[in-house]
mmCIF file with all atom_site columns, C-alpha atoms in Angstrom:
data_model
loop_
_atom_site.group_PDB
_atom_site.id
_atom_site.type_symbol
_atom_site.label_atom_id
_atom_site.label_alt_id
_atom_site.label_comp_id
_atom_site.label_asym_id
_atom_site.label_entity_id
_atom_site.label_seq_id
_atom_site.pdbx_PDB_ins_code
_atom_site.Cartn_x
_atom_site.Cartn_y
_atom_site.Cartn_z
_atom_site.occupancy
_atom_site.B_iso_or_equiv
_atom_site.pdbx_formal_charge
_atom_site.auth_seq_id
_atom_site.auth_comp_id
_atom_site.auth_asym_id
_atom_site.auth_atom_id
_atom_site.pdbx_PDB_model_num
ATOM 1   C CA . MET T 1 1   ? 10.596 33.164 76.182  1.00 0.00 ? 149 MET T CA 1
ATOM 2   C CA . LEU T 1 2   ? 7.650  33.477 77.338  1.00 0.00 ? 150 LEU T CA 1
ATOM 3   C CA . VAL T 1 3   ? 6.052  37.195 77.485  1.00 0.00 ? 151 VAL T CA 1
ATOM 4   C CA . VAL T 1 4   ? 3.012  37.981 80.110  1.00 0.00 ? 152 VAL T CA 1
ATOM 5   C CA . GLU T 1 5   ? 1.669  41.154 78.500  1.00 0.00 ? 153 GLU T CA 1
ATOM 6   C CA . ASP T 1 6   ? -1.928 43.283 78.063  1.00 0.00 ? 154 ASP T CA 1
ATOM 7   C CA . GLU T 1 7   ? -1.321 45.896 76.229  1.00 0.00 ? 155 GLU T CA 1
ATOM 8   C CA . PRO T 1 8   ? -1.203 44.679 72.998  1.00 0.00 ? 156 PRO T CA 1
ATOM 9   C CA . ALA T 1 9   ? 1.219  47.151 70.717  1.00 0.00 ? 157 ALA T CA 1
ATOM 10  C CA . ILE T 1 10  ? 3.061  46.090 74.693  1.00 0.00 ? 158 ILE T CA 1
ATOM 11  C CA . ALA T 1 11  ? 2.886  42.645 73.528  1.00 0.00 ? 159 ALA T CA 1
ATOM 12  C CA . THR T 1 12  ? 3.548  42.872 69.978  1.00 0.00 ? 160 THR T CA 1
ATOM 13  C CA . ALA T 1 13  ? 6.422  44.801 69.705  1.00 0.00 ? 161 ALA T CA 1
ATOM 14  C CA . ILE T 1 14  ? 8.538  43.023 72.863  1.00 0.00 ? 162 ILE T CA 1
ATOM 15  C CA . ALA T 1 15  ? 7.924  39.311 71.177  1.00 0.00 ? 163 ALA T CA 1
ATOM 16  C CA . GLN T 1 16  ? 8.437  41.007 67.452  1.00 0.00 ? 164 GLN T CA 1
ATOM 17  C CA . ARG T 1 17  ? 11.953 42.452 69.414  1.00 0.00 ? 165 ARG T CA 1
ATOM 18  C CA . LEU T 1 18  ? 12.534 39.688 70.997  1.00 0.00 ? 166 LEU T CA 1
ATOM 19  C CA . SER T 1 19  ? 11.713 37.027 67.800  1.00 0.00 ? 167 SER T CA 1
ATOM 20  C CA . ALA T 1 20  ? 14.680 39.305 65.607  1.00 0.00 ? 168 ALA T CA 1
ATOM 21  C CA . GLU T 1 21  ? 16.976 38.831 68.581  1.00 0.00 ? 169 GLU T CA 1
ATOM 22  C CA . GLY T 1 22  ? 16.830 35.097 68.115  1.00 0.00 ? 170 GLY T CA 1
ATOM 23  C CA . TRP T 1 23  ? 14.471 33.933 70.768  1.00 0.00 ? 171 TRP T CA 1
ATOM 24  C CA . ARG T 1 24  ? 11.561 31.287 69.830  1.00 0.00 ? 172 ARG T CA 1
ATOM 25  C CA . VAL T 1 25  ? 8.777  33.404 72.312  1.00 0.00 ? 173 VAL T CA 1
ATOM 26  C CA . GLU T 1 26  ? 4.681  33.086 72.969  1.00 0.00 ? 174 GLU T CA 1
ATOM 27  C CA . VAL T 1 27  ? 2.546  36.522 74.708  1.00 0.00 ? 175 VAL T CA 1
ATOM 28  C CA . ALA T 1 28  ? -0.251 35.657 76.996  1.00 0.00 ? 176 ALA T CA 1
ATOM 29  C CA . ARG T 1 29  ? -2.259 38.791 77.234  1.00 0.00 ? 177 ARG T CA 1
ATOM 30  C CA . ASP T 1 30  ? -3.247 37.809 81.703  1.00 0.00 ? 178 ASP T CA 1
ATOM 31  C CA . GLY T 1 31  ? -2.374 36.438 85.040  1.00 0.00 ? 179 GLY T CA 1
ATOM 32  C CA . LEU T 1 32  ? -3.733 32.920 84.476  1.00 0.00 ? 180 LEU T CA 1
ATOM 33  C CA . SER T 1 33  ? -2.947 32.067 80.792  1.00 0.00 ? 181 SER T CA 1
ATOM 34  C CA . GLY T 1 34  ? 0.910  33.311 81.794  1.00 0.00 ? 182 GLY T CA 1
ATOM 35  C CA . VAL T 1 35  ? 0.470  30.681 84.858  1.00 0.00 ? 183 VAL T CA 1
ATOM 36  C CA . ASP T 1 36  ? -0.068 28.063 82.319  1.00 0.00 ? 184 ASP T CA 1
ATOM 37  C CA . ALA T 1 37  ? 2.067  29.176 79.620  1.00 0.00 ? 185 ALA T CA 1
ATOM 38  C CA . ALA T 1 38  ? 5.243  29.155 81.628  1.00 0.00 ? 186 ALA T CA 1
ATOM 39  C CA . THR T 1 39  ? 3.833  25.713 83.574  1.00 0.00 ? 187 THR T CA 1
ATOM 40  C CA . ARG T 1 40  ? 3.379  24.494 79.471  1.00 0.00 ? 188 ARG T CA 1
ATOM 41  C CA . LEU T 1 41  ? 6.622  26.250 78.022  1.00 0.00 ? 189 LEU T CA 1
ATOM 42  C CA . ARG T 1 42  ? 9.261  25.512 80.847  1.00 0.00 ? 190 ARG T CA 1
ATOM 43  C CA . PRO T 1 43  ? 10.054 29.765 79.197  1.00 0.00 ? 191 PRO T CA 1
ATOM 44  C CA . ASP T 1 44  ? 14.356 30.248 79.699  1.00 0.00 ? 192 ASP T CA 1
ATOM 45  C CA . VAL T 1 45  ? 12.858 34.158 80.579  1.00 0.00 ? 193 VAL T CA 1
ATOM 46  C CA . ILE T 1 46  ? 10.202 35.783 80.957  1.00 0.00 ? 194 ILE T CA 1
ATOM 47  C CA . VAL T 1 47  ? 8.567  39.029 80.509  1.00 0.00 ? 195 VAL T CA 1
ATOM 48  C CA . LEU T 1 48  ? 5.393  39.866 83.172  1.00 0.00 ? 196 LEU T CA 1
ATOM 49  C CA . ASP T 1 49  ? 3.769  42.907 83.861  1.00 0.00 ? 197 ASP T CA 1
ATOM 50  C CA . VAL T 1 50  ? 2.833  43.791 86.943  1.00 0.00 ? 198 VAL T CA 1
ATOM 51  C CA . MET T 1 51  ? -0.623 45.634 86.147  1.00 0.00 ? 199 MET T CA 1
ATOM 52  C CA . LEU T 1 52  ? -2.821 42.261 84.290  1.00 0.00 ? 200 LEU T CA 1
ATOM 53  C CA . PRO T 1 53  ? -6.265 42.226 84.630  1.00 0.00 ? 201 PRO T CA 1
ATOM 54  C CA . GLY T 1 54  ? -7.237 38.855 86.114  1.00 0.00 ? 202 GLY T CA 1
ATOM 55  C CA . ILE T 1 55  ? -5.007 38.095 89.109  1.00 0.00 ? 203 ILE T CA 1
ATOM 56  C CA . ASP T 1 56  ? -1.353 40.529 88.552  1.00 0.00 ? 204 ASP T CA 1
ATOM 57  C CA . GLY T 1 57  ? 1.524  39.817 87.972  1.00 0.00 ? 205 GLY T CA 1
ATOM 58  C CA . LEU T 1 58  ? 3.424  39.203 92.208  1.00 0.00 ? 206 LEU T CA 1
ATOM 59  C CA . GLU T 1 59  ? 0.528  36.258 92.162  1.00 0.00 ? 207 GLU T CA 1
ATOM 60  C CA . VAL T 1 60  ? 1.646  35.506 88.776  1.00 0.00 ? 208 VAL T CA 1
ATOM 61  C CA . THR T 1 61  ? 5.338  35.575 90.300  1.00 0.00 ? 209 THR T CA 1
ATOM 62  C CA . ARG T 1 62  ? 4.856  34.120 93.076  1.00 0.00 ? 210 ARG T CA 1
ATOM 63  C CA . ARG T 1 63  ? 3.258  30.964 91.544  1.00 0.00 ? 211 ARG T CA 1
ATOM 64  C CA . ILE T 1 64  ? 4.948  30.607 89.083  1.00 0.00 ? 212 ILE T CA 1
ATOM 65  C CA . GLN T 1 65  ? 8.413  30.466 91.929  1.00 0.00 ? 213 GLN T CA 1
ATOM 66  C CA . ALA T 1 66  ? 6.392  27.877 93.318  1.00 0.00 ? 214 ALA T CA 1
ATOM 67  C CA . GLU T 1 67  ? 6.331  25.603 90.556  1.00 0.00 ? 215 GLU T CA 1
ATOM 68  C CA . GLN T 1 68  ? 9.564  26.430 88.807  1.00 0.00 ? 216 GLN T CA 1
ATOM 69  C CA . PRO T 1 69  ? 12.482 28.587 89.511  1.00 0.00 ? 217 PRO T CA 1
ATOM 70  C CA . VAL T 1 70  ? 12.654 30.860 86.544  1.00 0.00 ? 218 VAL T CA 1
ATOM 71  C CA . PRO T 1 71  ? 14.397 33.977 85.744  1.00 0.00 ? 219 PRO T CA 1
ATOM 72  C CA . ILE T 1 72  ? 11.593 36.720 86.673  1.00 0.00 ? 220 ILE T CA 1
ATOM 73  C CA . LEU T 1 73  ? 11.720 40.655 84.146  1.00 0.00 ? 221 LEU T CA 1
ATOM 74  C CA . MET T 1 74  ? 9.418  42.130 86.207  1.00 0.00 ? 222 MET T CA 1
ATOM 75  C CA . LEU T 1 75  ? 7.564  44.629 83.709  1.00 0.00 ? 223 LEU T CA 1
ATOM 76  C CA . THR T 1 76  ? 6.025  47.907 85.989  1.00 0.00 ? 224 THR T CA 1
ATOM 77  C CA . ALA T 1 77  ? 4.516  51.897 85.042  1.00 0.00 ? 225 ALA T CA 1
ATOM 78  C CA . ARG T 1 78  ? 5.364  53.388 87.765  1.00 0.00 ? 226 ARG T CA 1
ATOM 79  C CA . ASP T 1 79  ? 8.795  54.505 89.223  1.00 0.00 ? 227 ASP T CA 1
ATOM 80  C CA . ASP T 1 80  ? 7.475  53.204 92.606  1.00 0.00 ? 228 ASP T CA 1
ATOM 81  C CA . GLU T 1 81  ? 10.512 51.772 94.889  1.00 0.00 ? 229 GLU T CA 1
ATOM 82  C CA . THR T 1 82  ? 7.393  49.439 96.580  1.00 0.00 ? 230 THR T CA 1
ATOM 83  C CA . ASP T 1 83  ? 7.137  48.357 93.657  1.00 0.00 ? 231 ASP T CA 1
ATOM 84  C CA . MET T 1 84  ? 10.109 47.192 92.601  1.00 0.00 ? 232 MET T CA 1
ATOM 85  C CA . LEU T 1 85  ? 10.754 45.788 96.444  1.00 0.00 ? 233 LEU T CA 1
ATOM 86  C CA . ILE T 1 86  ? 7.371  44.161 96.385  1.00 0.00 ? 234 ILE T CA 1
ATOM 87  C CA . GLY T 1 87  ? 8.033  42.310 92.686  1.00 0.00 ? 235 GLY T CA 1
ATOM 88  C CA . LEU T 1 88  ? 11.445 41.220 93.466  1.00 0.00 ? 236 LEU T CA 1
ATOM 89  C CA . GLY T 1 89  ? 10.401 40.323 96.873  1.00 0.00 ? 237 GLY T CA 1
ATOM 90  C CA . VAL T 1 90  ? 8.690  37.338 95.579  1.00 0.00 ? 238 VAL T CA 1
ATOM 91  C CA . GLY T 1 91  ? 11.033 36.047 92.889  1.00 0.00 ? 239 GLY T CA 1
ATOM 92  C CA . ALA T 1 92  ? 11.309 38.172 90.326  1.00 0.00 ? 240 ALA T CA 1
ATOM 93  C CA . ASP T 1 93  ? 15.486 39.600 89.327  1.00 0.00 ? 241 ASP T CA 1
ATOM 94  C CA . ASP T 1 94  ? 14.850 41.875 87.793  1.00 0.00 ? 242 ASP T CA 1
ATOM 95  C CA . TYR T 1 95  ? 12.364 45.189 86.667  1.00 0.00 ? 243 TYR T CA 1
ATOM 96  C CA . MET T 1 96  ? 12.111 47.672 83.906  1.00 0.00 ? 244 MET T CA 1
ATOM 97  C CA . THR T 1 97  ? 10.045 50.828 84.732  1.00 0.00 ? 245 THR T CA 1
ATOM 98  C CA . LYS T 1 98  ? 7.540  51.107 81.615  1.00 0.00 ? 246 LYS T CA 1
ATOM 99  C CA . PRO T 1 99  ? 9.001  53.150 79.598  1.00 0.00 ? 247 PRO T CA 1
ATOM 100 C CA . PHE T 1 100 ? 12.308 51.455 78.439  1.00 0.00 ? 248 PHE T CA 1
ATOM 101 C CA . SER T 1 101 ? 14.084 50.938 75.800  1.00 0.00 ? 249 SER T CA 1
ATOM 102 C CA . MET T 1 102 ? 14.173 47.714 73.294  1.00 0.00 ? 250 MET T CA 1
ATOM 103 C CA . ARG T 1 103 ? 18.247 47.927 73.742  1.00 0.00 ? 251 ARG T CA 1
ATOM 104 C CA . GLU T 1 104 ? 18.388 47.548 77.520  1.00 0.00 ? 252 GLU T CA 1
ATOM 105 C CA . LEU T 1 105 ? 14.892 45.542 77.482  1.00 0.00 ? 253 LEU T CA 1
ATOM 106 C CA . VAL T 1 106 ? 16.873 42.745 75.092  1.00 0.00 ? 254 VAL T CA 1
ATOM 107 C CA . ALA T 1 107 ? 20.985 43.721 77.541  1.00 0.00 ? 255 ALA T CA 1
ATOM 108 C CA . ARG T 1 108 ? 18.733 42.927 80.522  1.00 0.00 ? 256 ARG T CA 1
ATOM 109 C CA . ILE T 1 109 ? 17.406 39.532 79.458  1.00 0.00 ? 257 ILE T CA 1
ATOM 110 C CA . LYS T 1 110 ? 20.852 38.477 77.965  1.00 0.00 ? 258 LYS T CA 1
ATOM 111 C CA . ALA T 1 111 ? 22.667 38.689 81.190  1.00 0.00 ? 259 ALA T CA 1
ATOM 112 C CA . LEU T 1 112 ? 19.910 36.840 82.930  1.00 0.00 ? 260 LEU T CA 1
ATOM 113 C CA . LEU T 1 113 ? 20.840 34.247 80.720  1.00 0.00 ? 261 LEU T CA 1
ATOM 114 C CA . ARG T 1 114 ? 24.322 34.419 81.010  1.00 0.00 ? 262 ARG T CA 1
ATOM 115 C CA . ARG T 1 115 ? 23.688 34.612 84.812  1.00 0.00 ? 263 ARG T CA 1
ATOM 116 C CA . VAL T 1 116 ? 21.999 31.403 84.588  1.00 0.00 ? 264 VAL T CA 1
ATOM 117 C CA . ASP T 1 117 ? 24.607 30.002 82.577  1.00 0.00 ? 265 ASP T CA 1
ATOM 118 C CA . ARG T 1 118 ? 27.232 31.183 85.137  1.00 0.00 ? 266 ARG T CA 1
ATOM 119 C CA . ALA T 1 119 ? 25.360 29.372 87.819  1.00 0.00 ? 267 ALA T CA 1
ATOM 120 C CA . THR T 1 120 ? 24.557 26.338 85.674  1.00 0.00 ? 268 THR T CA 1
ATOM 121 C CA . GLN T 1 121 ? 28.313 25.872 85.637  1.00 0.00 ? 269 GLN T CA 1
ATOM 122 C CA . ALA T 1 122 ? 29.698 26.491 88.100  1.00 0.00 ? 270 ALA T CA 1
ATOM 123 C CA . ALA T 1 123 ? 26.644 23.784 89.950  1.00 0.00 ? 271 ALA T CA 1
ATOM 124 C CA . SER T 1 124 ? 28.136 21.162 87.222  1.00 0.00 ? 272 SER T CA 1
ATOM 125 C CA . THR T 1 125 ? 31.424 22.016 88.081  1.00 0.00 ? 273 THR T CA 1
ATOM 126 C CA . ALA T 1 126 ? 31.908 22.426 92.138  1.00 0.00 ? 274 ALA T CA 1
ATOM 127 C CA . PRO T 1 127 ? 28.826 19.489 93.377  1.00 0.00 ? 275 PRO T CA 1
ATOM 128 C CA . SER T 1 128 ? 31.372 19.159 96.212  1.00 0.00 ? 276 SER T CA 1
ATOM 129 C CA . ASP T 1 129 ? 32.097 22.059 97.708  1.00 0.00 ? 277 ASP T CA 1
ATOM 130 C CA . PRO T 1 130 ? 31.843 22.887 101.008 1.00 0.00 ? 278 PRO T CA 1
ATOM 131 C CA . PRO T 1 131 ? 28.897 25.074 102.414 1.00 0.00 ? 279 PRO T CA 1
ATOM 132 C CA . MET T 1 132 ? 30.027 28.449 103.170 1.00 0.00 ? 280 MET T CA 1
ATOM 133 C CA . THR T 1 133 ? 29.437 29.850 106.427 1.00 0.00 ? 281 THR T CA 1
ATOM 134 C CA . VAL T 1 134 ? 30.077 33.017 107.598 1.00 0.00 ? 282 VAL T CA 1
ATOM 135 C CA . GLY T 1 135 ? 28.449 33.641 111.400 1.00 0.00 ? 283 GLY T CA 1
ATOM 136 C CA . ASP T 1 136 ? 24.714 31.741 111.384 1.00 0.00 ? 284 ASP T CA 1
ATOM 137 C CA . VAL T 1 137 ? 24.239 32.192 107.374 1.00 0.00 ? 285 VAL T CA 1
ATOM 138 C CA . THR T 1 138 ? 25.494 29.356 106.078 1.00 0.00 ? 286 THR T CA 1
ATOM 139 C CA . ILE T 1 139 ? 25.587 29.136 101.557 1.00 0.00 ? 287 ILE T CA 1
ATOM 140 C CA . ASP T 1 140 ? 25.870 25.962 99.694  1.00 0.00 ? 288 ASP T CA 1
ATOM 141 C CA . LYS T 1 141 ? 26.919 26.939 96.709  1.00 0.00 ? 289 LYS T CA 1
ATOM 142 C CA . ALA T 1 142 ? 26.784 23.240 95.025  1.00 0.00 ? 290 ALA T CA 1
ATOM 143 C CA . GLN T 1 143 ? 22.936 23.007 96.237  1.00 0.00 ? 291 GLN T CA 1
ATOM 144 C CA . ARG T 1 144 ? 22.731 27.159 96.115  1.00 0.00 ? 292 ARG T CA 1
ATOM 145 C CA . ARG T 1 145 ? 20.523 26.952 98.988  1.00 0.00 ? 293 ARG T CA 1
ATOM 146 C CA . VAL T 1 146 ? 21.280 29.281 101.660 1.00 0.00 ? 294 VAL T CA 1
ATOM 147 C CA . TYR T 1 147 ? 19.342 29.608 106.134 1.00 0.00 ? 295 TYR T CA 1
ATOM 148 C CA . ARG T 1 148 ? 20.553 31.659 108.846 1.00 0.00 ? 296 ARG T CA 1
ATOM 149 C CA . ALA T 1 149 ? 20.675 30.658 111.349 1.00 0.00 ? 297 ALA T CA 1
ATOM 150 C CA . GLY T 1 150 ? 19.225 26.583 110.296 1.00 0.00 ? 298 GLY T CA 1
ATOM 151 C CA . GLU T 1 151 ? 15.807 28.114 108.777 1.00 0.00 ? 299 GLU T CA 1
ATOM 152 C CA . GLU T 1 152 ? 16.187 27.942 104.498 1.00 0.00 ? 300 GLU T CA 1
ATOM 153 C CA . VAL T 1 153 ? 15.839 31.211 102.960 1.00 0.00 ? 301 VAL T CA 1
ATOM 154 C CA . HIS T 1 154 ? 14.435 32.034 99.459  1.00 0.00 ? 302 HIS T CA 1
ATOM 155 C CA . LEU T 1 155 ? 16.439 33.781 97.436  1.00 0.00 ? 303 LEU T CA 1
ATOM 156 C CA . THR T 1 156 ? 15.935 34.048 93.784  1.00 0.00 ? 304 THR T CA 1
ATOM 157 C CA . PRO T 1 157 ? 19.057 33.047 91.355  1.00 0.00 ? 305 PRO T CA 1
ATOM 158 C CA . THR T 1 158 ? 19.815 37.019 91.227  1.00 0.00 ? 306 THR T CA 1
ATOM 159 C CA . GLU T 1 159 ? 19.487 37.539 94.747  1.00 0.00 ? 307 GLU T CA 1
ATOM 160 C CA . PHE T 1 160 ? 22.065 34.274 95.216  1.00 0.00 ? 308 PHE T CA 1
ATOM 161 C CA . GLU T 1 161 ? 24.777 35.796 93.562  1.00 0.00 ? 309 GLU T CA 1
ATOM 162 C CA . LEU T 1 162 ? 24.746 38.961 95.008  1.00 0.00 ? 310 LEU T CA 1
ATOM 163 C CA . LEU T 1 163 ? 25.094 37.345 98.474  1.00 0.00 ? 311 LEU T CA 1
ATOM 164 C CA . VAL T 1 164 ? 27.520 34.681 97.145  1.00 0.00 ? 312 VAL T CA 1
ATOM 165 C CA . MET T 1 165 ? 29.975 37.653 96.281  1.00 0.00 ? 313 MET T CA 1
ATOM 166 C CA . LEU T 1 166 ? 29.344 39.800 99.597  1.00 0.00 ? 314 LEU T CA 1
ATOM 167 C CA . ALA T 1 167 ? 29.538 37.094 101.654 1.00 0.00 ? 315 ALA T CA 1
ATOM 168 C CA . SER T 1 168 ? 33.417 36.436 100.186 1.00 0.00 ? 316 SER T CA 1
ATOM 169 C CA . SER T 1 169 ? 33.991 39.128 101.437 1.00 0.00 ? 317 SER T CA 1
ATOM 170 C CA . PRO T 1 170 ? 33.689 39.699 104.844 1.00 0.00 ? 318 PRO T CA 1
ATOM 171 C CA . LYS T 1 171 ? 33.903 43.601 105.324 1.00 0.00 ? 319 LYS T CA 1
ATOM 172 C CA . THR T 1 172 ? 35.795 44.317 102.990 1.00 0.00 ? 320 THR T CA 1
ATOM 173 C CA . VAL T 1 173 ? 33.091 47.258 100.768 1.00 0.00 ? 321 VAL T CA 1
ATOM 174 C CA . LEU T 1 174 ? 32.119 46.492 97.355  1.00 0.00 ? 322 LEU T CA 1
ATOM 175 C CA . THR T 1 175 ? 30.649 49.379 95.386  1.00 0.00 ? 323 THR T CA 1
ATOM 176 C CA . ARG T 1 176 ? 27.622 49.525 93.311  1.00 0.00 ? 324 ARG T CA 1
ATOM 177 C CA . GLU T 1 177 ? 29.101 49.721 89.787  1.00 0.00 ? 325 GLU T CA 1
ATOM 178 C CA . ARG T 1 178 ? 31.606 47.163 90.868  1.00 0.00 ? 326 ARG T CA 1
ATOM 179 C CA . LEU T 1 179 ? 28.364 44.257 92.296  1.00 0.00 ? 327 LEU T CA 1
ATOM 180 C CA . LEU T 1 180 ? 26.634 45.845 88.740  1.00 0.00 ? 328 LEU T CA 1
ATOM 181 C CA . ALA T 1 181 ? 29.751 44.679 86.221  1.00 0.00 ? 329 ALA T CA 1
ATOM 182 C CA . GLU T 1 182 ? 30.372 40.814 88.420  1.00 0.00 ? 330 GLU T CA 1
ATOM 183 C CA . VAL T 1 183 ? 26.617 39.976 88.731  1.00 0.00 ? 331 VAL T CA 1
ATOM 184 C CA . TRP T 1 184 ? 24.376 41.977 86.089  1.00 0.00 ? 332 TRP T CA 1
ATOM 185 C CA . ASP T 1 185 ? 26.988 41.993 83.744  1.00 0.00 ? 333 ASP T CA 1
ATOM 186 C CA . TRP T 1 186 ? 26.166 45.497 83.245  1.00 0.00 ? 334 TRP T CA 1
ATOM 187 C CA . ALA T 1 187 ? 28.646 48.025 82.080  1.00 0.00 ? 335 ALA T CA 1
ATOM 188 C CA . ASP T 1 188 ? 26.178 50.723 83.004  1.00 0.00 ? 336 ASP T CA 1
ATOM 189 C CA . ALA T 1 189 ? 26.752 52.728 86.158  1.00 0.00 ? 337 ALA T CA 1
ATOM 190 C CA . SER T 1 190 ? 22.981 54.148 85.527  1.00 0.00 ? 338 SER T CA 1
ATOM 191 C CA . GLY T 1 191 ? 21.357 50.680 87.181  1.00 0.00 ? 339 GLY T CA 1
ATOM 192 C CA . THR T 1 192 ? 23.178 51.013 90.226  1.00 0.00 ? 340 THR T CA 1
ATOM 193 C CA . ARG T 1 193 ? 19.572 51.878 91.553  1.00 0.00 ? 341 ARG T CA 1
ATOM 194 C CA . THR T 1 194 ? 18.660 47.823 91.106  1.00 0.00 ? 342 THR T CA 1
ATOM 195 C CA . VAL T 1 195 ? 21.566 47.566 92.800  1.00 0.00 ? 343 VAL T CA 1
ATOM 196 C CA . ASP T 1 196 ? 20.003 49.457 95.921  1.00 0.00 ? 344 ASP T CA 1
ATOM 197 C CA . SER T 1 197 ? 17.033 47.481 95.845  1.00 0.00 ? 345 SER T CA 1
ATOM 198 C CA . HIS T 1 198 ? 18.317 44.506 94.995  1.00 0.00 ? 346 HIS T CA 1
ATOM 199 C CA . ILE T 1 199 ? 20.002 44.751 98.936  1.00 0.00 ? 347 ILE T CA 1
ATOM 200 C CA . LYS T 1 200 ? 16.802 45.179 99.670  1.00 0.00 ? 348 LYS T CA 1
ATOM 201 C CA . ALA T 1 201 ? 15.472 42.952 98.667  1.00 0.00 ? 349 ALA T CA 1
ATOM 202 C CA . LEU T 1 202 ? 18.117 40.694 100.813 1.00 0.00 ? 350 LEU T CA 1
ATOM 203 C CA . ARG T 1 203 ? 17.762 42.902 104.256 1.00 0.00 ? 351 ARG T CA 1
ATOM 204 C CA . ARG T 1 204 ? 13.710 41.997 104.167 1.00 0.00 ? 352 ARG T CA 1
ATOM 205 C CA . LYS T 1 205 ? 14.325 38.346 103.599 1.00 0.00 ? 353 LYS T CA 1
ATOM 206 C CA . LEU T 1 206 ? 17.622 38.003 105.731 1.00 0.00 ? 354 LEU T CA 1
ATOM 207 C CA . GLY T 1 207 ? 17.661 41.052 107.924 1.00 0.00 ? 355 GLY T CA 1
ATOM 208 C CA . ALA T 1 208 ? 19.077 44.312 107.741 1.00 0.00 ? 356 ALA T CA 1
ATOM 209 C CA . ASP T 1 209 ? 22.149 43.252 110.517 1.00 0.00 ? 357 ASP T CA 1
ATOM 210 C CA . LEU T 1 210 ? 23.991 40.827 107.189 1.00 0.00 ? 358 LEU T CA 1
ATOM 211 C CA . ILE T 1 211 ? 24.510 44.161 104.625 1.00 0.00 ? 359 ILE T CA 1
ATOM 212 C CA . ARG T 1 212 ? 25.739 47.247 105.614 1.00 0.00 ? 360 ARG T CA 1
ATOM 213 C CA . THR T 1 213 ? 25.584 50.526 103.989 1.00 0.00 ? 361 THR T CA 1
ATOM 214 C CA . VAL T 1 214 ? 28.631 52.649 103.252 1.00 0.00 ? 362 VAL T CA 1
ATOM 215 C CA . HIS T 1 215 ? 27.442 55.896 101.391 1.00 0.00 ? 363 HIS T CA 1
ATOM 216 C CA . GLY T 1 216 ? 27.836 57.089 99.039  1.00 0.00 ? 364 GLY T CA 1
ATOM 217 C CA . VAL T 1 217 ? 30.495 53.935 97.848  1.00 0.00 ? 365 VAL T CA 1
ATOM 218 C CA . GLY T 1 218 ? 28.753 50.462 98.786  1.00 0.00 ? 366 GLY T CA 1
ATOM 219 C CA . TYR T 1 219 ? 27.864 47.736 100.980 1.00 0.00 ? 367 TYR T CA 1
ATOM 220 C CA . ALA T 1 220 ? 30.325 45.430 102.923 1.00 0.00 ? 368 ALA T CA 1
ATOM 221 C CA . PHE T 1 221 ? 28.506 42.222 104.572 1.00 0.00 ? 369 PHE T CA 1
ATOM 222 C CA . GLU T 1 222 ? 28.730 42.163 108.004 1.00 0.00 ? 370 GLU T CA 1
ATOM 223 C CA . PRO T 1 223 ? 29.165 38.345 109.246 1.00 0.00 ? 371 PRO T CA 1
ATOM 224 C CA . PRO T 1 224 ? 26.968 38.024 112.250 1.00 0.00 ? 372 PRO T CA 1
ATOM 225 C CA . ALA T 1 225 ? 27.532 36.335 115.312 1.00 0.00 ? 373 ALA T CA 1
ATOM 226 C CA . GLY T 1 226 ? 26.406 32.559 115.448 1.00 0.00 ? 374 GLY T CA 1
#
């Protein structure tokens, strides 16, 4: 596991807590070192601060995801939705706003790892599943690829799982709480804002017309023409 954080006290606290959970942890203190460490270590998860010396966490995410798909949990010092959406847009899977509890950090990381395991098992047990086509959107679950109007769209593992769940029940409204429980493996309804941010990231990549908001309830996948 890789922690990229330039504040020594925070980096040490995260590393100690993750080590206590039984994970092997390495810390990088700036953006370029983080990219190098990710290439060398091939970590299962990266905990990455947005504000870093050298290159920031957004550029670190772009470079890492261009080389290898890896779950990234981004840390931001500001509760700014724009920062969150940009982070999700460049390839982060989840985010937390400082200050945060170590307990929640561990829970988020475990949920990320469960999603990766689930995706790996699904790909290995059903490699011959035909792609799902809904309108002009094609979802290849075996290859974990998504196309709209024939053009491939890069999604993070979390975005992919969220899209599959929505597209599997077209026109059906799924509550934020259900999406949070089944995609993120969380039972805490306080995390529903995470669902909203990921929906916005999906809309940015696939088009705003695909997912309908049902205010106060959740979201529904609207099959496009095609």
